[in-house]
């Protein structure tokens, strides 16, 4: 089955700087890559996703890049703010949500 | 519009006891899922359902049973709880091909 590795497990960034979280996947058939944000004690929420026919997608300060050849994708957060502090999960799927495999999460801390 | 609602929010069980977690959604979603979240392990799919009356196994189904008698409800049962089932449980729902909508989670401790 699919295996998703996520790095780093923890990341501290000065407010205003950029943060990058990387994930690799094992199954070349995977074609859907969402990112979820989970604030402390709350539910995971989708922040951005990308499909394999696209190399990059942006939404304001958040962007995701996908390298199908290398089988890795990354989340980029620019101009970080205190409210960006959370745990971020990447995931990969070759079909529907029932085939989603999650990474182990990255705890991002924004230092004021 | 409540979205996905889970009950209870917290529960403590003794080894061998049974319980049922309830998930309800009001978005008319066909698909519903139960995940468990453990430190350092991300979210792992226990069981899921693609419609009323259907259920299927996910990645970690052992020790759990589910039922989807009504489209809006998805029940997760533990027949004989074990300490290894101490976790935070999340229910989610979706339409086909759309992102997951998660509930607020249930924190279960088995002593």
Coordinates of C-alpha atoms in Angstrom, one line a residue:
Chain A
X1 CA 0.0 0.0 0.0
X2 CA 0.9 3.7 0.0
X3 CA 3.4 5.0 2.4
X4 CA 3.7 8.7 3.2
X5 CA 6.7 10.2 5.0
X6 CA 6.6 13.7 6.4
X7 CA 9.5 15.9 7.6
X8 CA 10.2 17.6 9.8
X9 CA 8.2 16.4 12.8
X10 CA 8.6 19.8 14.5
X11 CA 9.4 23.2 13.0
X12 CA 9.9 26.6 14.7
X13 CA 9.9 29.7 12.6
X14 CA 10.2 33.4 13.4
X15 CA 7.1 35.3 12.7
X16 CA 7.2 36.7 9.2
X17 CA 9.6 34.1 7.9
X18 CA 8.6 31.2 5.6
X19 CA 8.0 27.6 6.6
X20 CA 8.4 24.5 4.4
X21 CA 7.1 21.0 5.1
X22 CA 8.0 18.1 2.9
X23 CA 6.3 14.8 2.2
X24 CA 7.3 11.8 0.1
X25 CA 5.0 9.1 -1.2
X26 CA 5.7 5.6 -2.4
X27 CA 2.9 4.7 -4.9
X28 CA 3.4 6.4 -8.3
X29 CA -0.4 5.8 -8.9
X30 CA -1.3 8.4 -6.2
X31 CA -2.9 11.4 -7.8
X32 CA -4.5 13.5 -5.0
X33 CA -2.5 15.3 -2.3
X34 CA -4.3 17.3 0.4
X35 CA -2.9 19.2 3.3
X36 CA -4.8 19.4 6.6
X37 CA -4.2 21.8 9.5
X38 CA -5.1 20.9 13.0
X39 CA -5.0 23.5 15.7
X40 CA -4.6 22.4 19.3
X41 CA -7.6 20.4 20.5
X42 CA -9.5 21.0 17.3
X43 CA -10.5 19.1 14.2
X44 CA -8.3 18.7 11.1
X45 CA -9.3 21.1 8.3
X46 CA -8.3 21.1 4.7
X47 CA -6.2 24.1 3.8
X48 CA -5.1 23.3 0.3
X49 CA -4.9 20.3 -2.1
X50 CA -3.3 19.5 -5.4
X51 CA -3.9 16.9 -8.1
X52 CA -1.2 15.2 -10.2
X53 CA -2.0 17.1 -13.3
X54 CA -0.8 20.3 -11.6
X55 CA 2.7 21.2 -10.5
X56 CA 1.9 24.1 -8.1
X57 CA -1.1 25.6 -6.5
X58 CA -1.3 28.8 -4.5
X59 CA -3.9 30.3 -2.1
X60 CA -2.8 33.6 -0.6
X61 CA 0.2 32.8 1.7
X62 CA 0.0 29.1 1.2
X63 CA 1.3 27.1 -1.7
X64 CA 1.8 23.4 -2.5
X65 CA 4.3 22.0 -5.1
X66 CA 4.3 18.5 -6.5
X67 CA 7.2 16.7 -8.1
X68 CA 5.7 13.5 -9.6
X69 CA 9.0 12.2 -10.9
X70 CA 10.6 12.3 -7.4
X71 CA 7.3 11.5 -5.7
X72 CA 7.4 14.3 -3.3
X73 CA 5.2 17.3 -2.5
X74 CA 5.7 20.3 -0.2
X75 CA 3.7 22.9 1.7
X76 CA 5.0 26.4 1.7
X77 CA 3.7 29.1 4.1
X78 CA 5.0 32.6 3.6
X79 CA 4.9 35.6 5.9
X80 CA 4.0 33.3 8.8
X81 CA 1.7 34.6 11.6
X82 CA 1.0 33.3 15.1
X83 CA -2.3 31.8 13.9
X84 CA -0.3 29.5 11.6
X85 CA 0.9 27.6 14.7
X86 CA -0.7 24.1 14.4
X87 CA 0.0 20.5 13.4
X88 CA 0.0 20.0 9.6
X89 CA -0.7 16.7 7.9
X90 CA 0.0 15.8 4.3
X91 CA -1.8 12.9 2.7
X92 CA -1.8 11.0 -0.6
X93 CA -4.4 9.0 -2.4
X94 CA -4.7 7.1 -5.7
X95 CA -8.5 7.3 -5.6
X96 CA -11.1 8.4 -3.2
X97 CA -10.8 9.5 0.5
X98 CA -11.0 5.9 1.6
X99 CA -7.6 5.4 0.0
X100 CA -6.0 8.4 1.7
X101 CA -2.8 7.7 3.6
X102 CA -1.7 10.5 6.0
X103 CA 1.7 11.5 7.0
X104 CA 2.7 11.6 10.7
X105 CA 2.3 15.4 11.0
X106 CA 4.5 18.4 11.6
X107 CA 4.1 20.6 14.6
X108 CA 4.7 24.2 13.4
X109 CA 5.4 26.9 16.0
X110 CA 5.6 30.5 15.1
X111 CA 7.8 32.5 17.4
X112 CA 6.6 36.1 17.9
Chain B
X1 CA -25.9 23.7 9.9
X2 CA -23.9 21.7 12.5
X3 CA -21.7 19.8 10.0
X4 CA -20.3 16.6 11.6
X5 CA -21.2 16.0 15.3
X6 CA -19.6 13.4 17.5
X7 CA -20.8 12.1 20.8
X8 CA -19.5 11.8 23.4
X9 CA -16.5 14.1 23.6
X10 CA -14.7 12.2 26.3
X11 CA -15.0 8.7 27.7
X12 CA -13.1 6.5 30.1
X13 CA -13.5 2.8 29.9
X14 CA -12.2 -0.2 31.8
X15 CA -10.6 -3.0 29.9
X16 CA -13.3 -5.3 28.6
X17 CA -16.1 -2.8 28.6
X18 CA -18.0 -1.9 25.5
X19 CA -19.2 1.4 24.1
X20 CA -20.5 3.0 20.9
X21 CA -19.4 6.3 19.5
X22 CA -22.0 8.2 17.5
X23 CA -21.3 10.4 14.4
X24 CA -24.0 12.4 12.8
X25 CA -23.8 14.7 9.7
X26 CA -26.4 17.0 8.2
X27 CA -24.7 17.7 4.9
X28 CA -26.3 14.8 3.0
X29 CA -22.9 13.2 2.4
X30 CA -22.7 9.7 1.0
X31 CA -19.3 8.8 2.5
X32 CA -18.5 8.6 6.2
X33 CA -15.3 7.5 7.9
X34 CA -13.9 6.7 11.3
X35 CA -10.2 7.5 12.0
X36 CA -8.1 7.2 15.1
X37 CA -5.3 9.6 15.9
X38 CA -2.3 8.6 17.9
X39 CA 0.8 10.6 18.8
X40 CA 3.4 10.4 16.0
X41 CA 1.2 8.2 13.8
X42 CA -1.1 10.6 12.0
X43 CA -4.6 9.7 11.2
X44 CA -5.4 6.0 10.4
X45 CA -8.7 4.8 8.8
X46 CA -10.6 2.3 10.9
X47 CA -13.8 1.7 8.8
X48 CA -15.7 3.7 6.3
X49 CA -19.0 3.6 4.5
X50 CA -19.9 4.7 0.9
X51 CA -23.6 4.8 1.6
X52 CA -26.5 3.8 3.8
X53 CA -26.4 0.1 4.7
X54 CA -22.7 -0.3 3.5
X55 CA -19.5 -0.6 5.5
X56 CA -15.9 -1.5 4.7
X57 CA -12.6 -2.1 6.5
X58 CA -9.9 0.5 6.6
X59 CA -6.3 0.3 7.6
X60 CA -6.8 -0.7 11.3
X61 CA -10.2 -2.4 11.7
X62 CA -9.5 -5.0 14.3
X63 CA -11.4 -4.6 17.5
X64 CA -14.0 -2.3 16.0
X65 CA -17.4 -2.7 14.4
X66 CA -19.5 -0.1 12.6
X67 CA -23.0 0.3 11.3
X68 CA -24.7 2.8 8.9
X69 CA -28.4 2.2 9.3
X70 CA -29.2 5.8 8.3
X71 CA -27.4 8.0 5.8
X72 CA -26.7 10.7 8.4
X73 CA -25.4 8.4 11.1
X74 CA -22.3 6.3 11.4
X75 CA -21.7 4.3 14.6
X76 CA -18.4 2.9 15.8
X77 CA -18.5 0.1 18.4
X78 CA -15.9 -1.4 20.7
X79 CA -17.1 -4.7 22.0
X80 CA -14.3 -5.4 24.4
X81 CA -12.1 -2.3 25.0
X82 CA -8.3 -2.7 25.3
X83 CA -5.7 -0.2 26.5
X84 CA -4.3 -0.2 22.9
X85 CA -7.6 1.5 21.9
X86 CA -6.8 4.6 23.9
X87 CA -6.8 7.3 21.3
X88 CA -8.6 10.3 19.8
X89 CA -11.3 9.2 17.4
X90 CA -12.4 11.4 14.5
X91 CA -15.4 10.9 12.3
X92 CA -15.5 12.5 8.9
X93 CA -17.8 12.7 5.9
X94 CA -17.6 13.7 2.3
X95 CA -19.2 13.5 -1.1
X96 CA -17.4 11.5 -3.7
X97 CA -14.2 13.2 -4.7
X98 CA -14.6 16.1 -2.2
X99 CA -12.5 16.9 0.9
X100 CA -13.1 15.4 4.3
X101 CA -15.2 17.2 6.8
X102 CA -14.1 16.2 10.3
X103 CA -16.0 16.2 13.6
X104 CA -14.5 17.5 16.8
X105 CA -13.2 14.2 18.0
X106 CA -13.8 11.8 20.9
X107 CA -11.0 11.3 23.4
X108 CA -11.2 7.7 24.7
X109 CA -9.1 6.3 27.5
X110 CA -9.1 2.6 28.3
X111 CA -7.6 1.7 31.7

